[in-house]
Amino acid sequence: MQGTTDDSVDVGVPFADVLMAYADAAVRRDGDLAERRAAVESALGAEAVVDAAATVANYQRMVRIADGCGIPLDEVTEQASAEWRESLGVNEYYSALNTYGEEVAAPA
Amino acid sequence: MAFEYLGGGWPISRRVRGAHRRSWERLASAGFWWTGVERVAIAAECRRAAALAAGESADSESGAAGLGGGRVGLPEAAVHAVQKIVVDNANLSREWVEEVCAAEGMSEERYIELLGVLVHVFSIDELHRALGIPLEPLPAALAGEPSRRRPTGARRVAGWLPITPPDALDAEDAGLYDNAPFAANVLTALSLVPDNLPWLADLSHAHYLSYAEMRETGKVREISRAQQELIASRVSVLNECFY
C-alpha cells in the first residue's frame, strides 16, 4: 500500500510504475496523458489500456459516492486497515471526519 | 446507435458498450424525483464542471451535442452541487449537504438522485477522457413524470443521509441487494433512490468487476486483480478519499 502514496516504494506489482503514472495523468488530466497511455499500451497491450482506464473511471465514481454521502468506513475495513492508514497519512484526509468525527483535524 | 466506438481504435468490450447504452437509457428516462429533461441537464452540468475544472471552455470539452440540454430547469443549488462534487469532492461536509438538500427545489431524495446521475455519467466520461476519445453526445430526454416514491423503510444508518437497508426493503425493491443480509456502506449509500443501485452494479461490472467477480482471486480482466487494486488505491489517494 505504501507505494500508492510514495513513488519510491516498489509495490511488487508488474508495471506498477506505468499504471500509476497513467492513473495520475488521467485523474489530473495532465498534458502527458497520451504519452502515459502509450506507455501502458507498449507494456501491456491495448486491452489492458481499456481495463486500466475503466478502473480509473470506476473509482472516480466510487470516491464521489462515498464523499457525496459522507459514509464512514465499514467496521471490518476500519479494523483491518488501521495500521496502514496511519502510515500512509490517509487519516489526515478531510473525509476521515466521516468515520472519526471531530477527532480529526479539519483541512487546511 | 450510441457508444459504437467506431473511430477510437480501442478494443472496447461488448460488456462495456452494453452498460454504457443502458446508462444512457436510464439517464434519459424520468427517475424517482427528476424528469428525463432534468437528468440530462444534470449530466450536461457535470460535463460543464469537468471542462471548466480542466481550464477548457465547456464547448471545447464536448461540443454542443455533448452538452445536450444545458441548464434547463435546474435549481441553482443543483447546479452548485454538481460543480462541487465534480471538482471539490475531497472537501464535502455534512453542513454543505444539508444546505443543498434544504435549498429551493431540492430535497434529500433529489440530492441522492442527482448524485447517482452525476457519478455514472462522470464515470463514463472519465473512461472516454482516459482513452483520449470524444465524449458520447448526451441522449435526448424521454417524456415521463418522476415516480416520487420514497422507500418506506428508508432511515439514517451511516453517513449524512437516509438509506434503504437490506432489512427494510419494500416489495418492489426486493432484489435490490441480491437477497444479501448485509451490504457495504458504499453500496447502500445511494439507496434512498432504489434505481441507483442496479445502475451502480451494471456499470461496476462493466468498468471494474461484478460483485461475484470481486470474490474471485484470479485474473478476470486483461490487467491483474493486483493491478486493478493498485489503480483503485491511487485514484482514491489522488482524490483524498478516506473511504
Coordinates of C-alpha atoms in Angstrom, one line a residue:
Chain A
M1 CA 0.0 0.0 0.0
Q2 CA 2.9 2.3 0.7
G3 CA 3.6 2.6 -3.0
T4 CA 0.3 4.3 -3.7
T5 CA 1.5 7.4 -1.8
D6 CA 5.2 7.0 -2.2
D7 CA 6.6 6.5 -5.7
S8 CA 10.0 5.4 -4.4
V9 CA 8.5 2.2 -2.9
D10 CA 8.4 -0.9 -5.0
V11 CA 4.9 -2.3 -4.6
G12 CA 5.7 -5.6 -6.2
V13 CA 3.0 -5.4 -8.9
P14 CA 4.1 -5.8 -12.5
F15 CA 4.2 -2.5 -14.4
A16 CA 3.0 -0.6 -11.3
D17 CA 5.0 2.5 -12.4
V18 CA 3.4 2.9 -15.8
L19 CA -0.1 2.1 -14.5
M20 CA 0.2 4.6 -11.6
A21 CA 1.6 7.2 -14.0
Y22 CA -1.3 6.7 -16.3
A23 CA -3.8 6.9 -13.4
D24 CA -2.2 10.1 -12.3
A25 CA -2.4 11.7 -15.7
A26 CA -6.0 10.6 -16.2
V27 CA -7.2 11.9 -12.9
R28 CA -5.3 15.1 -13.1
R29 CA -5.9 15.5 -16.8
D30 CA -2.2 16.2 -17.3
G31 CA -0.8 17.2 -20.6
D32 CA 1.2 14.0 -20.9
L33 CA -1.8 11.7 -20.7
A34 CA -1.3 10.4 -24.3
E35 CA 2.3 9.6 -23.6
R36 CA 1.5 7.7 -20.4
R37 CA -1.3 5.9 -22.1
A38 CA 1.1 4.8 -24.9
A39 CA 3.5 3.5 -22.2
V40 CA 0.7 1.2 -20.8
E41 CA -0.1 0.1 -24.3
S42 CA 3.5 -0.7 -25.1
A43 CA 3.9 -2.6 -21.8
L44 CA 0.6 -4.4 -21.5
G45 CA -1.4 -4.0 -24.8
A46 CA -4.4 -2.1 -25.9
E47 CA -7.0 -4.2 -24.0
A48 CA -5.1 -3.5 -20.8
V49 CA -5.2 0.2 -21.5
V50 CA -9.0 -0.1 -21.7
D51 CA -9.2 -2.0 -18.5
A52 CA -6.9 0.4 -16.7
A53 CA -8.9 3.4 -18.0
A54 CA -12.1 1.7 -16.9
T55 CA -10.7 1.1 -13.4
V56 CA -9.8 4.8 -13.1
A57 CA -13.3 5.6 -14.3
N58 CA -14.9 3.3 -11.8
Y59 CA -13.1 4.8 -8.8
Q60 CA -13.6 8.4 -10.0
R61 CA -17.2 7.4 -9.5
M62 CA -16.9 5.5 -6.2
V63 CA -15.0 8.2 -4.4
R64 CA -17.7 10.7 -5.2
I65 CA -20.4 8.4 -3.9
A66 CA -18.5 8.0 -0.7
D67 CA -17.7 11.7 -0.3
G68 CA -21.1 12.8 -1.5
C69 CA -22.9 10.8 1.1
G70 CA -20.4 11.2 4.0
I71 CA -20.3 7.4 4.6
P72 CA -17.9 6.1 7.3
L73 CA -15.6 3.1 6.7
D74 CA -17.3 -0.2 7.3
E75 CA -16.3 -1.6 10.6
V76 CA -14.5 -4.6 9.2
T77 CA -12.4 -2.4 6.9
E78 CA -11.8 0.1 9.6
Q79 CA -10.2 -2.5 11.8
A80 CA -8.3 -4.3 9.1
S81 CA -6.8 -1.1 7.7
A82 CA -6.0 0.8 10.8
E83 CA -2.2 0.3 10.8
W84 CA -1.5 1.2 7.1
R85 CA -3.9 4.1 7.1
E86 CA -1.9 5.7 9.8
S87 CA 1.4 5.1 8.0
L88 CA 0.0 6.4 4.7
G89 CA -1.3 9.6 6.1
V90 CA -4.8 8.8 5.0
N91 CA -6.2 9.7 8.4
E92 CA -5.3 13.3 7.6
Y93 CA -7.8 13.5 4.8
Y94 CA -10.8 15.7 5.5
S95 CA -13.2 12.9 4.7
A96 CA -11.7 11.0 7.6
L97 CA -14.2 13.1 9.6
N98 CA -17.0 10.9 8.3
T99 CA -15.5 8.0 10.2
Y100 CA -13.9 9.6 13.2
G101 CA -15.9 12.8 13.6
E102 CA -14.3 15.9 15.0
E103 CA -11.4 13.9 16.5
V104 CA -9.6 14.5 13.2
A105 CA -8.3 17.9 12.3
A106 CA -10.2 19.9 9.7
P107 CA -8.4 20.5 6.4
A108 CA -6.0 23.4 5.9
Chain B
M1 CA -26.7 3.8 -32.0
A2 CA -24.9 5.3 -29.1
F3 CA -21.4 4.1 -28.0
E4 CA -20.4 2.5 -31.3
Y5 CA -16.7 3.3 -30.7
L6 CA -16.0 3.1 -34.4
G7 CA -13.2 5.6 -34.7
G8 CA -11.3 5.4 -31.4
G9 CA -9.2 2.4 -32.2
W10 CA -9.6 0.8 -28.7
P11 CA -10.9 -2.7 -28.1
I12 CA -14.0 -1.7 -26.1
S13 CA -15.8 -4.8 -25.0
R14 CA -19.5 -5.6 -25.6
R15 CA -19.9 -5.6 -21.8
V16 CA -18.8 -2.0 -21.6
R17 CA -20.7 -0.9 -24.7
G18 CA -23.9 -2.5 -23.4
A19 CA -23.6 -1.0 -19.9
H20 CA -22.9 2.5 -21.5
R21 CA -26.0 2.2 -23.7
R22 CA -28.2 1.1 -20.7
S23 CA -26.7 4.0 -18.8
W24 CA -27.9 6.4 -21.5
E25 CA -31.3 4.9 -21.4
R26 CA -31.5 5.3 -17.6
L27 CA -30.2 8.9 -17.9
A28 CA -32.8 9.9 -20.5
S29 CA -35.7 8.5 -18.6
A30 CA -37.7 10.1 -15.7
G31 CA -36.4 9.0 -12.4
F32 CA -37.9 9.0 -8.9
W33 CA -37.5 12.7 -8.3
W34 CA -36.3 14.3 -11.6
T35 CA -37.7 14.3 -15.1
G36 CA -35.7 13.0 -18.0
V37 CA -35.0 16.5 -19.2
E38 CA -33.7 17.4 -15.7
R39 CA -31.5 14.3 -15.5
V40 CA -29.9 15.1 -18.9
A41 CA -29.4 18.7 -17.7
I42 CA -27.6 17.3 -14.6
A43 CA -25.4 15.4 -17.0
A44 CA -24.7 18.4 -19.1
E45 CA -23.8 20.4 -15.9
C46 CA -21.4 17.6 -15.0
R47 CA -19.6 18.0 -18.3
R48 CA -19.5 21.7 -18.0
A49 CA -17.9 21.4 -14.5
A50 CA -15.3 18.9 -15.7
A51 CA -14.4 21.1 -18.6
L52 CA -14.1 24.3 -16.6
A53 CA -12.0 22.5 -14.0
A54 CA -9.6 21.5 -16.7
G55 CA -9.3 25.0 -17.9
E56 CA -11.3 24.4 -21.1
S57 CA -14.4 26.2 -22.3
A58 CA -17.5 23.9 -21.9
D59 CA -17.9 23.8 -25.7
S60 CA -14.3 22.6 -26.3
E61 CA -14.9 19.7 -23.9
S62 CA -17.6 18.0 -25.8
G63 CA -19.2 20.3 -28.4
A64 CA -22.8 21.5 -28.3
A65 CA -24.1 18.0 -28.9
G66 CA -22.2 16.7 -25.9
L67 CA -23.6 19.3 -23.6
G68 CA -27.1 18.4 -24.5
G69 CA -29.9 20.3 -22.8
G70 CA -27.7 22.7 -20.7
R71 CA -29.3 24.3 -17.6
V72 CA -32.9 23.6 -18.4
G73 CA -34.9 24.0 -15.3
L74 CA -32.3 23.0 -12.7
P75 CA -32.5 24.7 -9.3
E76 CA -29.4 26.9 -8.6
A77 CA -28.5 24.6 -5.7
A78 CA -28.4 21.6 -8.0
V79 CA -26.0 23.3 -10.4
H80 CA -23.8 24.2 -7.4
A81 CA -23.9 20.7 -6.1
V82 CA -22.8 19.2 -9.4
Q83 CA -19.9 21.6 -9.7
K84 CA -18.8 20.9 -6.1
I85 CA -19.0 17.1 -6.3
V86 CA -17.1 17.0 -9.7
V87 CA -14.4 19.5 -8.8
D88 CA -14.0 19.5 -5.0
N89 CA -15.3 16.2 -3.7
A90 CA -12.5 15.9 -1.1
N91 CA -14.0 18.8 0.9
L92 CA -17.6 18.0 1.1
S93 CA -19.2 18.3 4.5
R94 CA -22.4 17.3 6.3
E95 CA -23.2 21.0 6.7
W96 CA -22.8 21.6 3.0
V97 CA -25.0 18.6 2.0
E98 CA -27.7 19.7 4.5
E99 CA -27.7 23.2 3.0
V100 CA -28.0 21.8 -0.5
C101 CA -30.9 19.5 0.5
A102 CA -32.7 22.4 2.2
A103 CA -32.4 24.7 -0.7
E104 CA -35.2 25.7 -3.0
G105 CA -36.1 23.0 -5.4
M106 CA -34.0 20.4 -3.6
S107 CA -34.6 17.6 -1.1
E108 CA -32.6 14.6 0.3
E109 CA -34.2 12.4 -2.4
R110 CA -33.4 14.9 -5.2
Y111 CA -29.8 15.2 -4.0
I112 CA -29.3 11.4 -3.9
E113 CA -30.7 11.0 -7.4
L114 CA -28.6 13.9 -8.7
L115 CA -25.6 12.3 -7.2
G116 CA -26.5 9.0 -8.8
V117 CA -26.9 10.5 -12.3
L118 CA -23.8 12.6 -11.9
V119 CA -21.4 9.8 -10.8
H120 CA -22.5 7.4 -13.6
V121 CA -22.2 10.0 -16.3
F122 CA -18.9 11.2 -14.9
S123 CA -17.5 7.7 -14.8
I124 CA -18.4 7.0 -18.5
D125 CA -16.9 10.4 -19.5
E126 CA -13.8 9.7 -17.5
L127 CA -13.3 6.5 -19.4
H128 CA -13.5 8.4 -22.6
R129 CA -11.1 11.1 -21.5
A130 CA -8.6 8.5 -20.2
L131 CA -8.7 6.8 -23.6
G132 CA -8.5 10.1 -25.5
I133 CA -11.8 9.6 -27.4
P134 CA -14.6 12.1 -27.8
L135 CA -17.4 12.1 -25.2
E136 CA -20.7 10.5 -26.3
P137 CA -23.4 13.1 -27.1
L138 CA -25.9 13.2 -24.3
P139 CA -29.2 11.4 -25.1
A140 CA -32.5 13.2 -25.9
A141 CA -34.7 13.1 -22.8
L142 CA -37.7 10.9 -22.8
A143 CA -41.1 12.0 -21.6
G144 CA -42.5 10.9 -18.3
E145 CA -43.0 12.0 -14.8
P146 CA -40.9 11.1 -11.7
S147 CA -42.5 8.4 -9.6
R148 CA -41.8 10.4 -6.4
R149 CA -41.6 7.1 -4.4
R150 CA -39.5 7.2 -1.2
P151 CA -38.9 3.7 0.2
T152 CA -40.9 3.3 3.4
G153 CA -38.0 1.7 5.2
A154 CA -35.5 4.5 4.5
R155 CA -33.7 5.6 7.6
R156 CA -30.4 7.0 8.7
V157 CA -27.8 4.3 9.4
A158 CA -24.4 5.6 8.4
G159 CA -23.4 8.7 6.6
W160 CA -25.3 12.0 6.2
L161 CA -28.5 10.8 4.5
P162 CA -31.1 8.1 4.9
I163 CA -30.5 4.8 3.1
T164 CA -32.7 1.8 2.4
P165 CA -31.0 -1.0 4.3
P166 CA -31.3 -4.7 3.2
D167 CA -33.6 -5.4 6.1
A168 CA -36.2 -2.7 5.2
L169 CA -36.9 -3.2 1.5
D170 CA -40.4 -2.6 0.0
A171 CA -41.8 -5.4 -2.1
E172 CA -40.8 -3.6 -5.4
D173 CA -37.2 -3.3 -4.2
A174 CA -36.9 -6.9 -3.0
G175 CA -34.0 -7.8 -5.2
L176 CA -32.0 -4.7 -4.6
Y177 CA -29.1 -6.4 -2.8
D178 CA -29.5 -9.8 -4.3
N179 CA -31.0 -11.0 -1.0
A180 CA -27.8 -10.4 0.9
P181 CA -28.4 -9.6 4.5
F182 CA -25.6 -7.0 4.6
A183 CA -24.1 -4.5 2.2
A184 CA -21.1 -2.3 2.5
N185 CA -21.8 1.4 3.1
V186 CA -20.7 2.4 -0.4
L187 CA -23.3 0.0 -1.9
T188 CA -26.2 1.3 0.3
A189 CA -25.2 5.0 0.1
L190 CA -27.4 5.8 -2.9
S191 CA -30.3 3.5 -2.0
L192 CA -32.7 6.3 -0.9
V193 CA -33.4 6.2 -4.6
P194 CA -33.5 2.5 -5.4
D195 CA -33.0 2.8 -9.1
N196 CA -29.4 4.0 -8.4
L197 CA -28.4 0.5 -7.3
P198 CA -28.9 -1.6 -10.4
W199 CA -27.2 1.2 -12.3
L200 CA -24.3 1.1 -9.9
A201 CA -24.0 -2.7 -10.2
D202 CA -24.2 -2.6 -14.0
L203 CA -21.5 0.0 -14.5
S204 CA -19.3 -1.6 -11.8
H205 CA -19.4 -4.8 -13.7
A206 CA -18.5 -3.0 -16.9
H207 CA -15.8 -0.8 -15.7
Y208 CA -14.3 -2.9 -12.9
L209 CA -15.8 -6.2 -11.6
S210 CA -19.2 -7.7 -10.9
Y211 CA -19.9 -8.4 -7.2
A212 CA -19.4 -12.1 -7.9
E213 CA -16.1 -11.4 -9.7
M214 CA -14.9 -9.4 -6.7
R215 CA -14.9 -12.6 -4.7
E216 CA -12.6 -14.3 -7.2
T217 CA -8.9 -14.2 -6.6
G218 CA -7.7 -15.0 -10.2
K219 CA -7.3 -12.7 -13.1
V220 CA -10.7 -11.6 -14.5
R221 CA -9.7 -8.7 -16.8
E222 CA -6.7 -8.0 -19.0
I223 CA -4.9 -6.4 -16.1
S224 CA -4.5 -8.5 -12.9
R225 CA -6.5 -8.0 -9.8
A226 CA -3.4 -6.6 -8.1
Q227 CA -3.0 -4.0 -10.9
Q228 CA -6.7 -3.1 -10.7
E229 CA -6.4 -2.6 -6.9
L230 CA -3.3 -0.6 -7.3
I231 CA -5.1 1.8 -9.7
A232 CA -8.1 1.9 -7.5
S233 CA -5.9 2.9 -4.5
R234 CA -4.1 5.5 -6.5
V235 CA -7.3 7.1 -7.7
S236 CA -8.6 7.2 -4.1
V237 CA -5.4 8.8 -2.9
L238 CA -5.4 11.4 -5.6
N239 CA -9.0 12.3 -4.6
E240 CA -8.0 12.2 -0.9
C241 CA -10.9 9.8 -0.3
F242 CA -10.7 8.3 3.1
Y243 CA -13.3 5.6 2.4

